[in-house]
């Protein structure tokens, strides 16, 4: 019987740096945190960068949950940071997703420390979560290899407001592959939700069911069936896609 555990998410800074030591990957970390509804905060952006050649203009792009967070600005790290000055451009695509681009001219080629502090305001969403995901880093016209994790922000307190839906997926059992793959998922809008399971080598594992209908905003539990010989020891990625196009990933590890 397979005994599987969830891959640890929200790795601490030191662990993540150690995992990529000696590689050309650039590291960006915004730590998970807890904020109170209606308050503002400055979130530190940790980086480990090894830039080569003509550095040009550095641009870090982040996706974030726009219905729960408002971007107020960016504070640079002054004389001790990678960039003397930081600027930003904020774009809200729809009610759920926004993109903020941070710009600066790098003063050094190698840097480990705080790039700056992202100033955010917590909007509606008492007792729910917001997220920020670094997805691209450019030096001039060159896209740099990037390792980053999604930062989850738990929103608590504040006055009672109408709850806001959230699109998410998480593990549903301590050993999810022991019987069938049980997961919890939530949707911010009613509609169809599709699931796909891939090995780390990119092979898709058929799921039953692969598509379900969520009749209302809220949380659900689903159990996926598969043939025993289709699952071996190793890493897997579960992808969830909602009808409105929101994509979520869940990393899993199976050990037999």
Coordinates of C-alpha atoms in Angstrom, one line a residue, residues 7-195:
X7 CA 5.3 18.1 -0.3
X8 CA 6.1 20.8 2.2
X9 CA 4.9 24.2 0.9
X10 CA 6.0 27.6 2.2
X11 CA 9.6 26.4 2.7
X12 CA 11.6 28.6 5.1
X13 CA 14.1 30.9 3.6
X14 CA 17.2 29.0 4.6
X15 CA 15.9 25.6 3.3
X16 CA 15.0 27.1 -0.1
X17 CA 18.4 28.7 -0.4
X18 CA 20.2 25.5 0.4
X19 CA 18.1 23.6 -2.2
X20 CA 19.4 25.8 -5.0
X21 CA 22.9 26.4 -3.9
X22 CA 25.3 26.1 -6.8
X23 CA 22.6 26.5 -9.5
X24 CA 21.9 29.4 -11.9
X25 CA 18.3 29.7 -10.7
X26 CA 17.2 33.0 -9.1
X27 CA 15.3 32.7 -5.9
X28 CA 12.4 34.9 -4.8
X29 CA 10.6 34.3 -1.4
X30 CA 7.6 36.2 0.1
X31 CA 6.8 34.4 3.3
X32 CA 3.3 33.3 4.4
X33 CA 1.8 35.6 7.0
X34 CA -1.4 36.5 8.9
X35 CA -3.0 40.0 8.4
X36 CA -6.1 41.6 9.8
X37 CA -8.8 42.7 7.5
X38 CA -8.8 46.5 6.7
X39 CA -5.2 46.9 7.7
X40 CA -2.1 47.6 5.6
X41 CA 1.3 46.0 5.8
X42 CA 4.8 46.0 4.2
X43 CA 5.8 42.4 3.1
X44 CA 9.5 41.8 2.7
X45 CA 10.6 40.3 -0.7
X46 CA 13.7 38.1 -0.1
X47 CA 15.9 37.3 -3.1
X48 CA 19.0 35.4 -4.0
X49 CA 20.3 36.6 -7.4
X50 CA 23.3 35.8 -9.6
X51 CA 23.1 38.1 -12.6
X52 CA 25.5 37.8 -15.5
X53 CA 26.8 40.2 -18.2
X54 CA 25.0 43.4 -19.0
X55 CA 22.3 43.5 -16.3
X56 CA 20.0 46.1 -17.8
X57 CA 16.6 46.8 -16.2
X58 CA 15.5 44.2 -13.7
X59 CA 11.8 43.4 -13.6
X60 CA 10.1 41.1 -11.1
X61 CA 6.4 40.2 -12.0
X62 CA 3.9 39.0 -9.4
X63 CA 0.4 37.8 -9.7
X64 CA -1.9 38.4 -6.6
X65 CA -5.5 38.0 -5.5
X66 CA -7.0 41.4 -6.4
X67 CA -10.3 40.9 -4.7
X68 CA -8.5 40.6 -1.3
X69 CA -5.4 42.8 -1.7
X70 CA -4.7 46.3 -3.0
X71 CA -1.2 47.2 -3.9
X72 CA -0.2 50.5 -2.3
X73 CA 3.4 50.8 -3.3
X74 CA 7.0 49.4 -3.0
X75 CA 9.7 50.4 -0.6
X76 CA 13.3 49.9 -1.7
X77 CA 16.1 48.7 0.6
X78 CA 18.1 51.9 0.4
X79 CA 21.9 51.8 0.3
X80 CA 22.1 48.2 1.5
X81 CA 19.9 46.7 -1.2
X82 CA 20.2 45.4 -4.7
X83 CA 18.5 48.5 -6.2
X84 CA 18.8 52.1 -5.1
X85 CA 15.2 52.8 -6.2
X86 CA 12.2 50.6 -7.0
X87 CA 9.2 51.5 -9.1
X88 CA 6.1 49.5 -9.8
X89 CA 3.2 49.1 -12.3
X90 CA 0.0 47.6 -11.1
X91 CA -2.7 46.0 -13.4
X92 CA -5.9 44.4 -12.4
X93 CA -7.1 41.9 -15.0
X94 CA -10.5 41.1 -13.4
X95 CA -12.1 40.8 -10.0
X96 CA -9.9 37.9 -8.9
X97 CA -6.4 38.4 -10.4
X98 CA -4.0 41.3 -10.5
X99 CA -0.4 41.7 -11.7
X100 CA 2.3 44.0 -10.3
X101 CA 5.6 44.6 -12.0
X102 CA 8.6 45.8 -9.9
X103 CA 11.4 47.7 -11.8
X104 CA 14.9 48.6 -10.8
X105 CA 18.5 49.0 -12.1
X106 CA 20.6 46.4 -10.3
X107 CA 23.7 47.9 -8.7
X108 CA 25.5 44.5 -8.2
X109 CA 25.6 41.1 -9.9
X110 CA 25.3 38.9 -6.9
X111 CA 22.9 39.6 -4.0
X112 CA 21.2 37.8 -1.2
X113 CA 18.8 39.8 1.0
X114 CA 15.7 41.9 0.9
X115 CA 14.9 43.4 -2.5
X116 CA 12.3 45.7 -0.9
X117 CA 8.9 45.7 0.9
X118 CA 5.6 45.4 -1.0
X119 CA 3.0 47.6 0.6
X120 CA -0.5 46.0 0.6
X121 CA -3.9 46.7 2.0
X122 CA -6.2 43.9 3.0
X123 CA -9.7 44.3 1.5
X124 CA -12.8 42.1 2.1
X125 CA -12.4 38.5 3.0
X126 CA -12.6 37.9 6.7
X127 CA -11.4 34.4 7.7
X128 CA -10.1 33.5 4.2
X129 CA -6.8 33.7 2.4
X130 CA -5.1 35.9 -0.2
X131 CA -2.1 34.9 -2.3
X132 CA 0.9 36.5 -4.0
X133 CA 2.9 34.5 -6.6
X134 CA 6.2 35.6 -8.2
X135 CA 6.1 34.2 -11.8
X136 CA 8.7 36.0 -13.9
X137 CA 12.1 37.7 -13.5
X138 CA 13.7 39.6 -16.4
X139 CA 17.1 41.2 -16.7
X140 CA 16.8 43.5 -19.8
X141 CA 15.1 41.3 -22.4
X142 CA 16.4 38.0 -20.9
X143 CA 14.0 35.8 -18.9
X144 CA 15.9 34.4 -15.9
X145 CA 15.4 30.9 -14.4
X146 CA 13.2 31.5 -11.3
X147 CA 12.4 29.4 -8.3
X148 CA 9.6 30.9 -6.2
X149 CA 6.7 29.8 -4.0
X150 CA 3.2 31.2 -3.6
X151 CA 2.9 33.3 -0.5
X152 CA -0.4 32.7 1.4
X153 CA -1.9 35.4 3.5
X154 CA -4.4 34.4 6.1
X155 CA -7.0 37.2 6.7
X156 CA -8.5 37.4 10.2
X157 CA -10.4 39.8 12.4
X158 CA -12.0 43.1 11.3
X159 CA -15.7 43.8 11.1
X160 CA -18.1 41.0 10.0
X161 CA -18.6 41.2 6.2
X162 CA -20.1 39.0 3.5
X163 CA -17.7 36.0 3.0
X164 CA -15.7 36.1 -0.2
X165 CA -15.2 32.9 -2.2
X166 CA -11.7 31.5 -2.9
X167 CA -10.4 29.1 -5.5
X168 CA -8.1 26.6 -3.9
X169 CA -7.2 22.9 -3.6
X170 CA -5.5 21.1 -0.8
X171 CA -4.9 17.6 0.5
X172 CA -7.9 15.7 1.8
X173 CA -6.2 12.8 3.8
X174 CA -2.9 12.1 5.6
X175 CA -2.0 9.4 3.0
X176 CA -3.9 10.5 -0.1
X177 CA -2.7 7.7 -2.4
X178 CA -3.4 4.9 0.1
X179 CA -7.0 4.3 -1.1
X180 CA -7.9 7.0 -3.6
X181 CA -6.7 10.5 -4.0
X182 CA -8.8 12.6 -1.6
X183 CA -8.6 16.4 -1.9
X184 CA -10.5 19.4 -0.7
X185 CA -11.2 22.2 -3.1
X186 CA -13.1 25.5 -3.0
X187 CA -14.5 27.7 -5.7
X188 CA -15.3 31.4 -5.7
X189 CA -18.0 31.0 -8.4
X190 CA -20.4 28.2 -9.3
X191 CA -19.4 26.2 -12.4
X192 CA -17.4 23.3 -13.8
X193 CA -14.1 22.3 -12.3
X194 CA -11.5 20.2 -14.1
X195 CA -8.7 18.2 -12.6

